[in-house]
């Protein structure tokens, strides 16, 4: 058989050999019977229109034709069904056929036993006539290809094989009719092929199409190809619409049973295992790809199927290397990548070669050059992903922000020119992350909303990949920082619905626990915060240790806080942003033991912030320096100078909590400056009047800080403001105003009682 003849016989998967053909099953024969009766009905209607004088003319509406076409599409594209379910589709409102068509089909099925095997030969001749008929409108399309496929397969069958197919079809029909008689009535639930749902349990177990001996292939080659392609695309772009993991694995097991050499089924099984974090099963699925052997028959030509075998192996090696890299096994990952590079070079696959080199550069810390405008789309895709990874490493390594954003701008421009939706979304998500790292939270929120509002569509399909999940999580954190916990919960629920499985689920799980810790700290619920920190530790150990130290410091358990912070700062792999925040908490710990150590920690944090261009963190360091200078060294002028250096940055980009602290400290510093600014010769009464006037002037600022704290449900900090105002008015002799703020403090304490040790801790 020549190569051209073999291509006309069957539709091939890359890993199928030239001797492998689809098996004709009873289900496929029933579909051909349906097509045959429909064509007869269509011919009758056409003849009736030509002879309008006939008294009984059959009318087939456009709706009937549409329903039958949709029915054929489902029966051809999806795996074989038991006869009972197929018959239910013929009666269903969505796919029901014309009454005359149904009646003729039922008559034909009843004649199967009486006529005998001649029905099969008549069907063969009928298909031959339809194929040779140049006037048939279905010669081009799915139905025409399906009939040609059935015709060629029947042409190669021997008499004994034809007899076995005839007997299997009779058994298929008899068992299906028996099931229908056991469950009569119009209230039966007809299944939908899209959902692959099983019928409700009853006394009869429906016959499975795989119970017919040699005619046991439930999935054809094209059906398995279509199913794998659809589910793979959904897992990569819109995982929420893919089949559930358990149901998908069941279908894959059926495909592997029918097509044991289908490498795409094993790879989809690998992706399915990864999304439920079954990594042992994922590695096993990749190894099954390597364990495949060519099917029985003539060996495939080296130019066609042999090359496909090599490509299957090289991409499996690449994914196995990625798994080892995620597991923290760089040596094994490099070994798999070297094998992938050799296979890609043998097969001449530049895309796989580029991906392998990108991962090698990532593991070894090298930087790949930026592709030029003439680079092909497939090569640019791999290089662009590496550039985005390089941006993350560059932000951690302390490279200049202007350099990173310039590289990101060029990358975004090339992505948009090629309309690569996944790279566009990932690029905007990376830009959001960079703005967040450098403290421009308003810019980060703007980028996140831009990605969520833009229509990322390709071939009428909206992109729903990893970048969308990342910006949703960034938006949740931003809303929580602004005190909009209700809105943050709504966005978080939306993210859970759109990305229910791993790896995207890791992002919103981490965000959920972090926001819960943050809200529990604001409310003073330390036991709840500790429990959430334990959950957070599974996703980000460094962030969990930082929050553990935060909780201990709020409780004024300075020994425990110092232990957590020492463990965190001893880690050399700690990111600069996390190290600076740990140093800030460590400075708060040392305030109560030694002021010199606190200054040392703040100076170290300031040096790190300047070295890594973290402007917002530097502003927070200045805020803490101002607090320390004001409250412990009683130097309001120096405190005001330190506060002024970072006040604008915090008020423009900071979370609500930081802005409230900054406003409180700013107003307090101005009042203290007025008190210490009084000269020795100045009368005491005049100095007191000036302080009262300054305090009255700053009251709106204090009230604004209180509103912010109360919006965050951080009532302990609101009480700090009331305590300061009451004490200050008491020292200045303003009894009425002192009593007013004392009363407000008492009302707030009765409504929201707070542990005493939480007060007067500037966190």
XYZ file of C-alpha atoms in Angstrom:
763
model
C 0.000 0.000 0.000
C 1.446 3.365 -1.009
C 1.735 6.311 1.307
C -0.953 8.165 -0.638
C -3.375 5.273 -0.283
C -2.661 5.012 3.417
C -3.448 8.677 3.926
C -6.794 8.207 2.173
C -7.686 5.259 4.385
C -7.619 6.871 7.785
C -6.992 10.056 9.727
C -3.691 9.690 11.550
C -2.315 10.777 14.846
C 1.416 11.496 14.735
C 2.138 8.367 16.751
C -0.048 5.994 14.725
C 1.649 3.636 12.298
C 0.601 3.087 8.707
C -1.206 -0.152 9.413
C -3.506 1.146 12.149
C -7.158 1.788 11.211
C -10.291 2.725 13.092
C -12.579 -0.127 14.126
C -16.169 -0.115 12.914
C -18.431 -0.447 15.954
C -22.205 -0.969 16.170
C -22.617 2.656 17.193
C -20.932 3.829 13.988
C -23.159 1.569 11.903
C -26.275 2.955 13.602
C -25.117 6.467 12.723
C -24.756 5.406 9.077
C -28.303 3.978 9.172
C -29.544 7.329 10.471
C -27.785 9.163 7.635
C -29.197 6.706 5.087
C -32.793 7.184 6.242
C -32.371 10.943 6.376
C -31.173 11.034 2.773
C -34.133 8.918 1.707
C -36.483 11.270 3.525
C -34.791 14.265 1.930
C -35.169 12.693 -1.523
C -38.854 12.010 -0.839
C -39.417 15.631 0.181
C -37.616 16.864 -2.949
C -39.685 14.609 -5.200
C -42.863 15.751 -3.406
C -42.001 19.387 -4.099
C -41.434 18.544 -7.762
C -44.894 16.904 -7.920
C -47.040 19.230 -5.856
C -50.226 17.476 -6.947
C -49.575 14.645 -4.440
C -52.170 14.815 -1.620
C -49.827 13.703 1.190
C -46.667 15.747 1.086
C -44.045 15.440 3.824
C -42.668 18.733 5.117
C -39.208 18.959 6.715
C -38.680 22.333 8.333
C -35.392 24.157 8.740
C -35.519 23.371 12.457
C -35.689 19.631 11.737
C -32.665 19.867 9.451
C -30.725 21.907 12.006
C -31.479 19.469 14.845
C -30.377 16.502 12.768
C -27.150 18.216 11.735
C -26.343 19.026 15.374
C -27.181 15.429 16.312
C -24.819 14.079 13.658
C -22.076 16.411 14.823
C -22.328 15.061 18.367
C -22.617 11.421 17.333
C -19.570 11.696 15.068
C -17.330 13.804 17.302
C -18.011 12.133 20.658
C -17.377 8.537 21.737
C -19.792 5.666 21.211
C -22.997 5.598 23.239
C -25.241 2.708 24.307
C -28.289 2.360 22.068
C -30.593 3.461 24.864
C -28.814 6.826 25.189
C -28.627 7.225 21.413
C -32.360 6.584 21.128
C -32.960 9.103 23.904
C -31.161 11.733 21.854
C -33.463 10.968 18.898
C -36.453 11.856 21.108
C -34.934 14.789 22.981
C -36.232 18.331 22.319
C -32.778 19.623 21.395
C -31.686 16.870 19.001
C -34.966 15.117 18.136
C -35.384 13.983 14.514
C -38.408 14.286 12.223
C -41.242 11.823 13.128
C -41.161 10.204 9.683
C -37.388 9.882 9.881
C -37.669 8.260 13.314
C -40.361 5.851 12.150
C -38.377 4.729 9.108
C -35.275 4.292 11.240
C -37.165 2.115 13.722
C -38.498 -0.025 10.863
C -34.982 -0.498 9.507
C -33.650 -1.549 12.905
C -36.450 -4.110 13.288
C -35.571 -5.561 9.887
C -31.975 -6.261 10.911
C -32.755 -9.791 12.108
C -35.203 -10.722 9.370
C -33.222 -9.494 6.392
C -29.896 -10.759 7.700
C -26.408 -9.752 6.725
C -27.671 -8.515 3.361
C -28.428 -5.227 5.144
C -24.686 -4.646 5.561
C -23.952 -5.262 1.884
C -26.879 -3.089 0.849
C -25.525 -0.360 3.076
C -22.108 -0.741 1.463
C -23.589 -0.355 -2.007
C -25.686 2.607 -0.876
C -22.632 4.434 0.447
C -20.811 3.691 -2.811
C -23.611 5.280 -4.800
C -23.683 8.336 -2.539
C -19.951 8.846 -2.904
C -20.127 8.552 -6.689
C -23.110 10.914 -6.876
C -21.688 14.299 -7.851
C -24.925 16.072 -6.980
C -24.798 15.110 -3.290
C -24.370 18.194 -1.135
C -22.656 16.344 1.696
C -19.600 15.195 -0.237
C -17.587 17.981 1.333
C -17.819 18.164 5.115
C -17.872 16.020 8.194
C -20.623 13.670 6.982
C -18.915 13.061 3.638
C -15.600 12.282 5.315
C -17.341 10.022 7.789
C -19.075 8.014 5.034
C -15.839 7.686 3.062
C -14.074 6.420 6.139
C -16.792 3.824 6.790
C -16.793 2.782 3.121
C -13.027 2.226 2.939
C -13.036 0.303 6.217
C -15.914 -1.950 5.061
C -14.159 -2.491 1.735
C -11.181 -4.014 3.534
C -13.231 -6.261 5.811
C -13.520 -9.975 5.104
C -16.841 -11.831 5.128
C -16.216 -13.165 8.642
C -15.415 -9.672 9.911
C -18.583 -8.365 8.281
C -20.562 -11.152 9.915
C -19.078 -10.351 13.336
C -19.985 -6.691 12.867
C -23.549 -7.643 11.907
C -23.963 -9.863 14.996
C -22.468 -7.204 17.246
C -24.895 -4.635 15.834
C -27.855 -6.940 16.523
C -26.664 -7.530 20.104
C -26.141 -3.791 20.547
C -29.698 -3.084 19.365
C -31.341 -5.923 21.364
C -29.730 -4.957 24.659
C -30.574 -1.312 24.076
C -34.241 -2.117 23.403
C -34.312 -4.296 26.508
C -33.044 -1.362 28.548
C -35.683 0.914 27.033
C -38.476 -1.532 27.894
C -37.243 -1.701 31.507
C -37.368 2.095 31.817
C -40.327 3.360 29.783
C -42.034 6.719 29.954
C -41.528 10.171 28.485
C -39.968 11.486 31.706
C -36.641 9.797 31.046
C -33.673 12.093 31.265
C -31.904 12.160 27.935
C -28.172 12.615 28.188
C -26.117 15.346 26.643
C -22.937 14.301 24.885
C -21.200 17.464 26.009
C -21.376 16.567 29.675
C -20.644 12.838 29.317
C -22.977 12.200 32.223
C -23.883 8.616 33.078
C -27.578 7.651 33.231
C -29.195 7.286 36.641
C -28.716 3.884 38.278
C -31.474 1.305 37.704
C -31.997 -2.433 37.534
C -30.381 -2.722 34.125
C -26.717 -1.978 33.466
C -26.502 -0.438 29.979
C -24.300 -2.162 27.473
C -20.986 -0.462 26.914
C -19.837 -0.155 23.297
C -16.516 -1.727 24.318
C -18.203 -5.119 24.994
C -18.260 -6.323 21.394
C -15.112 -8.426 21.076
C -12.970 -7.320 18.163
C -15.313 -4.334 17.611
C -14.307 -2.818 20.931
C -12.947 0.638 20.083
C -15.105 3.195 21.845
C -12.982 6.134 20.639
C -11.948 6.601 17.034
C -8.714 8.312 16.082
C -10.358 11.586 15.118
C -12.629 11.559 18.162
C -9.674 11.116 20.493
C -7.721 13.811 18.626
C -10.603 16.265 18.924
C -11.258 15.506 22.582
C -7.576 15.808 23.557
C -7.161 19.058 21.619
C -10.270 20.607 23.187
C -9.401 19.625 26.744
C -5.744 20.641 26.360
C -6.761 24.090 25.123
C -9.234 24.483 27.992
C -6.664 23.455 30.598
C -4.231 26.031 29.266
C -6.642 28.923 28.692
C -9.913 28.390 30.574
C -9.565 25.578 33.080
C -12.970 26.219 34.647
C -14.719 24.980 31.479
C -12.677 21.781 31.220
C -13.983 18.472 32.531
C -13.439 17.785 36.244
C -10.183 15.912 36.949
C -11.855 12.632 37.853
C -14.128 12.634 34.807
C -11.315 13.697 32.474
C -9.050 10.918 33.723
C -11.849 8.411 33.157
C -12.165 9.513 29.525
C -8.399 9.405 29.076
C -8.282 5.866 30.413
C -10.878 4.914 27.805
C -8.802 6.514 25.046
C -5.626 4.801 26.247
C -7.513 1.481 26.327
C -8.600 1.956 22.707
C -5.455 3.761 21.525
C -2.599 2.499 23.731
C 0.026 4.276 21.597
C -1.583 7.706 21.678
C 1.080 9.889 23.263
C -1.212 12.925 23.432
C -3.478 11.059 25.835
C -0.574 10.430 28.200
C 0.483 14.065 27.996
C -3.049 15.271 28.759
C -3.062 12.849 31.675
C 0.137 14.530 32.870
C -1.551 17.951 32.717
C -4.601 16.581 34.528
C -2.437 15.172 37.324
C -0.552 18.434 37.694
C -3.722 20.462 38.270
C -4.677 18.273 41.246
C -1.032 18.245 42.471
C -0.692 14.502 41.890
C 2.958 14.847 40.929
C 3.750 11.152 41.198
C 1.015 10.441 38.657
C 2.286 13.307 36.476
C 5.810 11.862 36.355
C 4.369 8.399 35.705
C 2.312 9.753 32.776
C 5.415 11.318 31.212
C 7.347 8.110 31.690
C 4.577 6.209 29.904
C 5.300 8.348 26.857
C 8.900 7.106 26.896
C 7.729 3.524 27.449
C 5.593 3.503 24.303
C 6.629 1.076 21.595
C 5.548 1.175 17.937
C 2.374 -0.723 17.257
C 2.342 -4.055 15.476
C 2.798 -3.973 11.749
C 5.217 -2.457 9.325
C 7.690 0.009 10.826
C 6.819 3.652 10.164
C 8.789 5.650 7.639
C 11.573 7.700 9.111
C 10.242 10.860 7.502
C 6.749 10.791 8.960
C 5.819 8.786 12.035
C 9.434 8.314 13.119
C 9.959 12.047 13.338
C 6.712 12.359 15.292
C 7.960 9.773 17.784
C 11.082 11.859 18.344
C 9.054 15.027 18.826
C 6.886 13.292 21.394
C 9.997 12.258 23.290
C 11.628 15.697 23.161
C 8.603 17.556 24.541
C 8.168 14.916 27.212
C 11.825 15.424 28.175
C 11.218 19.168 28.354
C 8.220 18.802 30.647
C 10.029 16.277 32.817
C 12.838 18.812 33.180
C 10.314 21.475 34.217
C 8.912 19.136 36.859
C 12.382 18.447 38.256
C 13.095 22.181 38.297
C 9.888 22.782 40.263
C 10.840 19.997 42.679
C 14.224 21.634 43.300
C 16.283 19.006 41.428
C 18.495 21.139 39.151
C 20.889 18.306 38.261
C 18.110 16.038 37.007
C 16.478 18.980 35.247
C 19.710 19.751 33.360
C 20.075 16.105 32.333
C 16.544 16.065 30.890
C 17.167 19.380 29.133
C 20.353 18.081 27.525
C 18.423 15.105 26.191
C 15.706 17.448 24.942
C 18.293 19.608 23.145
C 19.777 16.574 21.380
C 16.360 15.328 20.254
C 15.331 18.801 19.075
C 18.511 19.108 17.058
C 17.923 15.704 15.474
C 14.348 16.584 14.515
C 15.129 20.148 13.480
C 12.575 21.663 15.862
C 13.675 25.255 16.634
C 10.719 25.920 18.966
C 11.554 23.095 21.345
C 15.244 23.959 21.112
C 14.522 27.555 22.089
C 12.381 26.479 25.034
C 15.077 24.104 26.261
C 17.758 26.816 26.031
C 15.465 29.231 27.866
C 15.099 26.790 30.758
C 18.853 26.101 30.776
C 19.509 29.825 30.991
C 16.965 30.115 33.778
C 18.578 27.320 35.799
C 22.091 28.649 35.264
C 21.194 32.319 35.771
C 22.138 33.478 32.269
C 20.300 36.065 30.178
C 19.100 35.350 26.661
C 19.321 38.135 24.029
C 16.196 40.019 22.998
C 14.862 38.678 19.672
C 14.710 40.969 16.669
C 11.614 41.773 14.628
C 12.322 39.044 12.068
C 12.134 36.284 14.663
C 9.371 33.770 14.021
C 6.382 33.689 16.344
C 7.174 30.297 17.846
C 10.765 31.241 18.681
C 9.753 34.605 20.031
C 7.192 32.986 22.327
C 9.892 31.011 24.148
C 12.271 33.971 24.295
C 9.558 36.297 25.566
C 8.740 33.945 28.417
C 12.404 33.925 29.384
C 12.499 37.736 29.282
C 9.577 37.898 31.702
C 11.406 35.503 33.998
C 14.521 37.656 33.679
C 12.520 40.699 34.813
C 11.640 38.922 38.050
C 15.257 38.007 38.680
C 16.340 41.539 37.809
C 14.013 43.086 40.395
C 15.418 40.774 43.059
C 19.022 41.372 41.965
C 18.655 45.147 42.304
C 18.794 46.224 38.672
C 17.631 49.721 37.826
C 13.838 49.995 37.427
C 14.190 52.109 34.275
C 16.175 49.329 32.613
C 13.609 46.677 33.547
C 10.623 48.740 32.434
C 12.380 49.614 29.174
C 12.906 45.932 28.449
C 9.296 45.215 29.390
C 8.029 47.957 27.066
C 9.920 46.491 24.088
C 8.627 43.036 24.955
C 5.026 44.281 25.200
C 5.327 46.022 21.831
C 6.502 42.862 20.095
C 3.804 40.797 21.823
C 1.051 43.136 20.648
C 2.392 43.120 17.090
C 2.098 39.328 17.026
C -1.254 39.232 18.914
C 0.015 36.660 21.411
C -2.731 36.886 24.018
C -1.009 34.779 26.654
C 2.196 36.836 26.433
C 0.256 40.120 26.475
C -1.620 39.064 29.625
C 1.520 37.742 31.304
C 3.395 40.928 30.405
C 0.738 43.164 31.973
C 0.671 40.914 35.043
C 4.464 41.216 35.273
C 4.187 44.987 34.998
C 1.643 44.945 37.832
C 4.054 42.922 39.961
C 6.966 45.275 39.233
C 4.933 48.361 40.159
C 3.939 46.604 43.387
C 7.552 45.752 44.239
C 8.639 49.348 43.703
C 5.800 50.674 45.834
C 3.658 52.281 43.116
C 0.448 50.610 44.235
C -1.838 52.958 42.317
C 0.021 52.178 39.098
C -0.172 48.463 39.877
C -3.924 48.710 40.443
C -4.311 50.594 37.153
C -2.425 47.878 35.235
C -4.505 45.156 36.882
C -7.768 46.848 35.940
C -6.477 47.420 32.407
C -5.897 43.704 31.917
C -9.253 42.785 33.423
C -11.166 45.223 31.207
C -9.394 44.589 27.906
C -10.836 41.985 25.523
C -8.125 39.393 25.004
C -9.806 37.382 22.282
C -8.335 35.095 19.660
C -10.620 33.190 17.275
C -13.638 34.283 19.374
C -12.111 32.699 22.490
C -11.356 34.862 25.500
C -7.998 34.239 27.126
C -8.268 33.120 30.740
C -4.741 32.130 31.665
C -2.347 32.597 34.529
C -1.856 36.343 34.078
C -5.547 36.977 34.760
C -5.354 35.104 38.052
C -2.298 37.068 39.152
C -3.873 40.469 38.563
C -7.071 39.338 40.283
C -5.017 38.422 43.347
C -3.190 41.754 43.170
C -6.555 43.523 43.062
C -7.764 41.541 46.101
C -4.729 42.631 48.128
C -5.152 46.234 47.019
C -8.822 46.292 48.021
C -7.938 44.782 51.400
C -5.287 47.462 51.936
C -7.933 50.093 51.201
C -10.306 48.582 53.755
C -12.759 47.271 51.131
C -12.855 43.756 52.543
C -16.317 43.044 51.140
C -15.245 43.922 47.601
C -12.021 41.982 48.079
C -14.042 38.898 49.023
C -16.178 39.247 45.894
C -13.100 39.435 43.642
C -11.539 36.502 45.499
C -14.639 34.368 44.956
C -14.539 35.281 41.283
C -10.906 34.154 41.098
C -11.798 30.863 42.785
C -14.524 30.201 40.229
C -12.344 31.037 37.230
C -9.251 29.165 38.443
C -10.349 26.237 40.612
C -7.251 24.064 40.152
C -3.487 24.095 40.573
C -1.206 25.869 39.628
C -3.361 29.027 39.420
C -5.186 28.082 42.620
C -1.942 28.523 44.567
C -2.033 32.288 43.936
C -5.535 32.878 45.273
C -5.000 30.462 48.184
C -1.959 32.492 49.235
C -3.869 35.741 48.758
C -6.819 34.455 50.771
C -4.674 33.510 53.775
C -2.621 36.709 53.602
C -5.703 38.946 53.572
C -7.200 36.889 56.419
C -4.036 37.383 58.492
C -4.060 41.097 57.728
C -7.691 41.540 58.753
C -7.250 39.481 61.918
C -4.282 41.675 62.919
C -6.285 44.836 62.358
C -9.106 43.466 64.496
C -6.780 42.218 67.220
C -7.817 38.563 66.823
C -4.415 37.021 67.359
C -5.475 33.378 67.695
C -7.221 33.600 64.338
C -4.170 35.313 62.833
C -1.880 32.535 64.074
C -4.127 29.875 62.540
C -4.094 31.655 59.181
C -0.306 32.019 59.389
C -0.019 28.255 59.727
C -2.053 27.805 56.542
C 0.022 30.496 54.837
C 3.255 28.672 55.657
C 2.400 25.941 53.129
C 2.386 28.485 50.299
C 5.026 31.058 51.328
C 7.195 30.176 54.364
C 8.980 33.543 54.432
C 5.766 35.550 54.444
C 4.313 33.244 57.105
C 7.328 33.739 59.400
C 7.046 37.500 58.944
C 3.372 37.415 59.927
C 4.121 35.142 62.906
C 6.604 37.760 64.118
C 4.015 40.482 63.508
C 1.446 38.684 65.662
C 3.982 38.081 68.447
C 4.973 41.754 68.410
C 1.331 42.839 68.633
C 1.033 40.665 71.723
C 4.263 42.208 73.032
C 5.828 38.763 73.097
C 9.186 40.190 72.082
C 11.195 37.012 72.636
C 9.053 34.972 70.249
C 9.039 37.780 67.696
C 12.824 38.048 67.841
C 13.144 34.279 67.321
C 10.983 34.342 64.198
C 12.794 37.361 62.799
C 16.235 35.888 63.463
C 15.215 32.717 61.624
C 13.933 34.798 58.738
C 16.954 37.102 58.470
C 19.365 34.163 58.615
C 18.055 32.892 55.277
C 20.420 34.042 52.529
C 17.792 33.427 49.837
C 15.417 35.954 51.404
C 14.120 38.512 48.896
C 15.182 42.148 49.501
C 11.591 43.317 49.983
C 10.962 40.668 52.625
C 14.294 41.410 54.332
C 13.481 45.107 54.665
C 10.084 44.362 56.215
C 11.721 41.918 58.627
C 14.261 44.584 59.617
C 11.436 47.055 60.288
C 9.730 44.585 62.621
C 13.074 43.821 64.251
C 13.544 47.549 64.900
C 10.158 47.636 66.638
C 11.262 44.718 68.809
C 14.515 46.453 69.797
C 12.727 49.695 70.656
C 11.698 48.046 73.937
C 15.151 46.615 74.671
C 17.701 48.996 73.197
C 17.260 52.115 71.092
C 20.715 51.806 69.528
C 19.874 48.401 68.072
C 16.658 49.799 66.679
C 18.558 52.553 64.858
C 21.025 49.993 63.510
C 18.206 47.876 62.097
C 16.525 50.902 60.508
C 19.806 52.049 58.973
C 20.369 48.560 57.541
C 16.837 48.552 56.123
C 17.409 51.969 54.562
C 20.623 50.781 52.902
C 18.837 47.752 51.428
C 15.988 49.935 50.172
C 18.370 52.320 48.435
C 20.475 49.501 46.999
C 17.483 47.729 45.447
C 15.612 50.927 44.446
C 12.656 50.216 46.726
C 11.338 53.739 47.147
C 8.227 52.900 49.127
C 10.123 50.737 51.599
C 12.579 53.588 52.078
C 9.643 55.866 52.881
C 8.445 53.350 55.498
C 11.921 53.331 57.032
C 11.810 57.132 57.261
C 8.384 56.857 58.890
C 9.757 54.549 61.580
C 12.812 56.740 62.076
C 10.548 59.726 62.619
C 8.489 57.803 65.156
C 11.598 56.722 67.051
C 13.056 60.233 67.045
C 9.791 61.744 68.232
C 8.700 59.327 70.953
C 12.028 58.122 72.377
C 14.581 60.853 71.665
C 12.085 63.752 71.849
C 13.545 65.430 68.771
C 10.498 66.648 66.819
C 12.474 68.740 64.302
C 14.654 65.800 63.273
C 11.572 63.596 63.249
C 9.772 66.044 60.955
C 12.739 66.081 58.559
C 12.761 62.269 58.383
C 8.984 62.120 57.992
C 8.954 64.754 55.278
C 11.301 62.638 53.136
C 8.766 59.827 52.780
C 5.390 61.412 53.529
C 4.474 62.182 49.920
C 5.301 58.653 48.753
C 3.179 57.057 51.470
C 0.178 59.330 50.973
C 0.257 58.865 47.188
C 0.746 55.104 46.989
C 0.455 53.540 50.419
C -2.239 51.316 51.880
C -4.839 52.903 54.099
C -3.093 51.694 57.271
C 0.232 53.306 56.353
C -1.480 56.534 55.324
C -3.347 56.696 58.624
C -0.128 56.126 60.577
C 1.662 58.775 58.539
C -1.097 61.359 59.071
C -1.215 60.637 62.800
C 2.548 60.960 63.113
C 2.627 64.080 60.941
C 0.021 65.907 63.030
C 1.614 64.734 66.269
C 5.043 65.926 65.114
C 3.747 69.414 64.311
C 2.141 69.689 67.749
C 5.328 68.544 69.459
C 7.375 71.006 67.414
C 5.147 73.831 68.651
C 5.649 72.661 72.232
C 9.435 72.376 71.975
C 9.685 75.551 69.920
C 8.715 77.738 72.892
C 11.775 79.695 74.138
C 12.757 79.979 77.774
C 11.769 83.666 77.968
C 8.367 83.107 76.473
C 5.471 83.157 78.861
C 3.949 79.825 79.712
C 0.445 81.020 78.944
C 1.439 82.164 75.461
C 3.170 78.832 74.741
C 0.096 76.916 75.897
C -2.148 79.017 73.689
C 0.078 78.378 70.685
C 0.030 74.651 71.318
C -3.753 74.624 71.647
C -4.070 76.579 68.424
C -1.773 74.167 66.612
C -3.636 71.173 68.005
C -6.957 72.664 66.906
C -5.532 73.256 63.457
C -4.434 69.612 63.165
C -7.684 68.138 64.506
C -9.040 67.384 60.976
C -5.869 65.399 60.291
C -6.329 63.410 63.499
C -9.974 62.795 62.626
C -9.005 61.630 59.132
C -6.553 59.157 60.643
C -9.296 57.885 62.984
C -11.677 57.389 60.036
C -9.056 55.385 58.177
C -8.354 53.173 61.187
C -12.047 52.574 61.753
C -12.588 51.711 58.089
C -9.929 49.032 58.485
C -11.672 47.893 61.704
C -8.389 48.665 63.455
C -10.060 50.156 66.503
C -6.987 49.800 68.711
C -5.153 52.395 66.628
C -8.164 54.694 66.699
C -8.005 54.427 70.480
C -4.314 55.399 70.308
C -5.331 58.647 68.645
C -8.014 59.330 71.268
C -5.564 58.580 74.089
C -2.996 60.972 72.646
C -5.571 63.756 72.163
C -7.024 63.320 75.661
C -3.569 63.362 77.302
C -2.418 66.367 75.301
C -5.536 68.374 76.120
C -5.135 67.359 79.766
C -1.554 68.640 79.817
C -2.656 71.892 78.188
C -5.555 72.350 80.653
C -8.391 72.009 78.109
C -10.690 69.984 80.353
C -13.754 70.069 78.119
C -11.964 68.733 75.043
C -10.110 66.219 77.160
C -13.404 64.868 78.443
C -14.816 64.776 74.910
C -12.048 62.516 73.572
C -11.991 60.477 76.753
C -15.694 59.821 76.272
C -15.173 58.836 72.634
C -12.421 56.471 73.744
C -14.742 54.951 76.345
C -17.549 54.424 73.798
C -15.170 52.783 71.354
C -13.711 50.571 74.072
C -17.166 49.426 75.207
C -18.194 48.661 71.645
C -14.913 47.100 70.519
C -12.838 45.968 73.512
C -9.130 45.548 72.809
C -6.314 43.819 74.633
C -4.267 46.365 76.539
C -0.906 45.141 75.323
C -1.810 45.993 71.748
C -1.841 49.744 72.445
C 1.083 52.049 71.717
C 2.815 49.679 69.315
C 3.699 51.444 66.091
C 3.535 48.673 63.489
